[in-house]
Amino acid sequence: EGVVVMDGTPRQVFAQGDRLTELGLDVPQPTALCAALRAQGIDLPAGVLTPEECAEELLKRIHN
C-alpha cells in the first residue's frame, strides 16, 4: 500500500533532504550538517553522504 515518492541513487535521493524530512524520514548526519551550513550561506554541495565527504568539502573551503 506504499507509494514511491523518489527514485534515484542514494546521493540523488539524500540531496533532497528537505523533502525527506517533510516525509518524516531522516537523512545522514553529514547530509544534514552540510544542508544547515548551506542555509547559512556556505557553498557546499547537496548529497554529501559520509563524514569523510563532509570533512573533505569543509577543508576545501578552509584552504581556499
GROMACS .gro file of N, CA and C in nm:
model
  192
    1GLU      N    1   0.081  -0.120   0.000
    1GLU     CA    2   0.000   0.000   0.000
    1GLU      C    3   0.085   0.126   0.000
    2GLY      N    4   0.217   0.112  -0.010
    2GLY     CA    5   0.305   0.229  -0.010
    2GLY      C    6   0.310   0.295  -0.147
    3VAL      N    7   0.373   0.410  -0.151
    3VAL     CA    8   0.387   0.487  -0.273
    3VAL      C    9   0.533   0.528  -0.288
    4VAL      N   10   0.586   0.513  -0.408
    4VAL     CA   11   0.721   0.559  -0.436
    4VAL      C   12   0.716   0.710  -0.457
    5VAL      N   13   0.791   0.784  -0.375
    5VAL     CA   14   0.791   0.929  -0.388
    5VAL      C   15   0.921   0.982  -0.445
    6MET      N   16   1.026   0.899  -0.446
    6MET     CA   17   1.155   0.937  -0.503
    6MET      C   18   1.220   0.816  -0.564
    7ASP      N   19   1.302   0.844  -0.663
    7ASP     CA   20   1.377   0.737  -0.727
    7ASP      C   21   1.512   0.795  -0.765
    8GLY      N   22   1.616   0.717  -0.749
    8GLY     CA   23   1.749   0.762  -0.787
    8GLY      C   24   1.853   0.695  -0.701
    9THR      N   25   1.976   0.737  -0.721
    9THR     CA   26   2.086   0.685  -0.640
    9THR      C   27   2.071   0.741  -0.499
   10PRO      N   28   2.138   0.679  -0.401
   10PRO     CA   29   2.132   0.736  -0.267
   10PRO      C   30   2.175   0.883  -0.264
   11ARG      N   31   2.277   0.919  -0.339
   11ARG     CA   32   2.323   1.058  -0.342
   11ARG      C   33   2.214   1.150  -0.396
   12GLN      N   34   2.144   1.108  -0.502
   12GLN     CA   35   2.036   1.189  -0.559
   12GLN      C   36   1.920   1.202  -0.461
   13VAL      N   37   1.886   1.094  -0.394
   13VAL     CA   38   1.774   1.097  -0.301
   13VAL      C   39   1.809   1.182  -0.179
   14PHE      N   40   1.924   1.160  -0.118
   14PHE     CA   41   1.960   1.235   0.002
   14PHE      C   42   1.991   1.381  -0.026
   15ALA      N   43   2.015   1.416  -0.152
   15ALA     CA   44   2.033   1.556  -0.189
   15ALA      C   45   1.902   1.633  -0.170
   16GLN      N   46   1.793   1.561  -0.157
   16GLN     CA   47   1.661   1.622  -0.136
   16GLN      C   48   1.621   1.609   0.011
   17GLY      N   49   1.715   1.640   0.099
   17GLY     CA   50   1.695   1.623   0.243
   17GLY      C   51   1.573   1.691   0.298
   18ASP      N   52   1.543   1.812   0.250
   18ASP     CA   53   1.424   1.883   0.299
   18ASP      C   54   1.298   1.804   0.269
   19ARG      N   55   1.291   1.750   0.151
   19ARG     CA   56   1.173   1.670   0.112
   19ARG      C   57   1.164   1.544   0.197
   20LEU      N   58   1.276   1.478   0.220
   20LEU     CA   59   1.277   1.358   0.303
   20LEU      C   60   1.228   1.390   0.444
   21THR      N   61   1.274   1.503   0.498
   21THR     CA   62   1.231   1.544   0.630
   21THR      C   63   1.080   1.570   0.633
   22GLU      N   64   1.028   1.633   0.529
   22GLU     CA   65   0.884   1.656   0.519
   22GLU      C   66   0.806   1.525   0.522
   23LEU      N   67   0.868   1.421   0.467
   23LEU     CA   68   0.803   1.289   0.462
   23LEU      C   69   0.821   1.211   0.593
   24GLY      N   70   0.893   1.272   0.689
   24GLY     CA   71   0.914   1.207   0.817
   24GLY      C   72   1.031   1.111   0.819
   25LEU      N   73   1.123   1.127   0.724
   25LEU     CA   74   1.240   1.041   0.716
   25LEU      C   75   1.364   1.117   0.760
   26ASP      N   76   1.462   1.045   0.807
   26ASP     CA   77   1.589   1.105   0.849
   26ASP      C   78   1.687   1.102   0.733
   27VAL      N   79   1.785   1.190   0.743
   27VAL     CA   80   1.896   1.191   0.647
   27VAL      C   81   2.024   1.168   0.726
   28PRO      N   82   2.130   1.123   0.661
   28PRO     CA   83   2.256   1.105   0.732
   28PRO      C   84   2.302   1.236   0.796
   29GLN      N   85   2.367   1.229   0.911
   29GLN     CA   86   2.411   1.349   0.982
   29GLN      C   87   2.500   1.439   0.896
   30PRO      N   88   2.595   1.383   0.819
   30PRO     CA   89   2.676   1.472   0.735
   30PRO      C   90   2.591   1.547   0.632
   31THR      N   91   2.489   1.483   0.581
   31THR     CA   92   2.399   1.546   0.485
   31THR      C   93   2.325   1.661   0.552
   32ALA      N   94   2.275   1.637   0.672
   32ALA     CA   95   2.202   1.739   0.747
   32ALA      C   96   2.295   1.856   0.784
   33LEU      N   97   2.418   1.826   0.824
   33LEU     CA   98   2.513   1.931   0.860
   33LEU      C   99   2.543   2.020   0.740
   34CYS      N  100   2.571   1.959   0.626
   34CYS     CA  101   2.600   2.038   0.506
   34CYS      C  102   2.479   2.121   0.465
   35ALA      N  103   2.360   2.068   0.480
   35ALA     CA  104   2.239   2.144   0.447
   35ALA      C  105   2.225   2.264   0.540
   36ALA      N  106   2.252   2.244   0.669
   36ALA     CA  107   2.243   2.354   0.765
   36ALA      C  108   2.346   2.462   0.734
   37LEU      N  109   2.466   2.421   0.696
   37LEU     CA  110   2.570   2.517   0.661
   37LEU      C  111   2.536   2.590   0.531
   38ARG      N  112   2.477   2.519   0.435
   38ARG     CA  113   2.432   2.584   0.311
   38ARG      C  114   2.327   2.691   0.343
   39ALA      N  115   2.237   2.661   0.437
   39ALA     CA  116   2.134   2.757   0.476
   39ALA      C  117   2.196   2.883   0.538
   40GLN      N  118   2.318   2.870   0.591
   40GLN     CA  119   2.388   2.985   0.649
   40GLN      C  120   2.477   3.056   0.546
   41GLY      N  121   2.469   3.011   0.420
   41GLY     CA  122   2.542   3.078   0.314
   41GLY      C  123   2.675   3.017   0.275
   42ILE      N  124   2.708   2.902   0.333
   42ILE     CA  125   2.833   2.835   0.297
   42ILE      C  126   2.809   2.748   0.175
   43ASP      N  127   2.891   2.764   0.074
   43ASP     CA  128   2.874   2.693  -0.052
   43ASP      C  129   2.922   2.548  -0.039
   44LEU      N  130   2.829   2.459  -0.010
   44LEU     CA  131   2.859   2.316   0.000
   44LEU      C  132   2.764   2.241  -0.093
   45PRO      N  133   2.809   2.129  -0.150
   45PRO     CA  134   2.724   2.054  -0.240
   45PRO      C  135   2.613   1.979  -0.165
   46ALA      N  136   2.504   1.956  -0.235
   46ALA     CA  137   2.398   1.870  -0.182
   46ALA      C  138   2.441   1.725  -0.206
   47GLY      N  139   2.388   1.636  -0.127
   47GLY     CA  140   2.415   1.494  -0.149
   47GLY      C  141   2.539   1.441  -0.082
   48VAL      N  142   2.597   1.516   0.010
   48VAL     CA  143   2.711   1.464   0.087
   48VAL      C  144   2.656   1.354   0.178
   49LEU      N  145   2.719   1.238   0.176
   49LEU     CA  146   2.665   1.123   0.249
   49LEU      C  147   2.747   1.079   0.370
   50THR      N  148   2.879   1.093   0.361
   50THR     CA  149   2.964   1.036   0.465
   50THR      C  150   3.037   1.145   0.542
   51PRO      N  151   3.082   1.113   0.664
   51PRO     CA  152   3.163   1.210   0.738
   51PRO      C  153   3.290   1.250   0.661
   52GLU      N  154   3.348   1.156   0.591
   52GLU     CA  155   3.470   1.184   0.515
   52GLU      C  156   3.442   1.285   0.403
   53GLU      N  157   3.332   1.267   0.332
   53GLU     CA  158   3.296   1.362   0.226
   53GLU      C  159   3.271   1.501   0.284
   54CYS      N  160   3.202   1.505   0.396
   54CYS     CA  161   3.172   1.632   0.462
   54CYS      C  162   3.301   1.702   0.502
   55ALA      N  163   3.391   1.629   0.565
   55ALA     CA  164   3.519   1.687   0.607
   55ALA      C  165   3.599   1.736   0.486
   56GLU      N  166   3.600   1.658   0.380
   56GLU     CA  167   3.673   1.697   0.259
   56GLU      C  168   3.618   1.828   0.202
   57GLU      N  169   3.487   1.840   0.195
   57GLU     CA  170   3.424   1.961   0.142
   57GLU      C  171   3.453   2.081   0.231
   58LEU      N  172   3.448   2.062   0.362
   58LEU     CA  173   3.477   2.171   0.454
   58LEU      C  174   3.623   2.214   0.445
   59LEU      N  175   3.713   2.118   0.434
   59LEU     CA  176   3.856   2.150   0.422
   59LEU      C  177   3.885   2.227   0.293
   60LYS      N  178   3.813   2.195   0.187
   60LYS     CA  179   3.831   2.269   0.062
   60LYS      C  180   3.803   2.418   0.083
   61ARG      N  181   3.701   2.449   0.163
   61ARG     CA  182   3.663   2.588   0.186
   61ARG      C  183   3.763   2.658   0.278
   62ILE      N  184   3.820   2.585   0.370
   62ILE     CA  185   3.917   2.644   0.462
   62ILE      C  186   4.048   2.677   0.390
   63HIS      N  187   4.088   2.590   0.299
   63HIS     CA  188   4.217   2.606   0.231
   63HIS      C  189   4.210   2.697   0.111
   64ASN      N  190   4.094   2.749   0.079
   64ASN     CA  191   4.081   2.841  -0.036
   64ASN      C  192   4.082   2.985   0.008
   0.00000   0.00000   0.00000
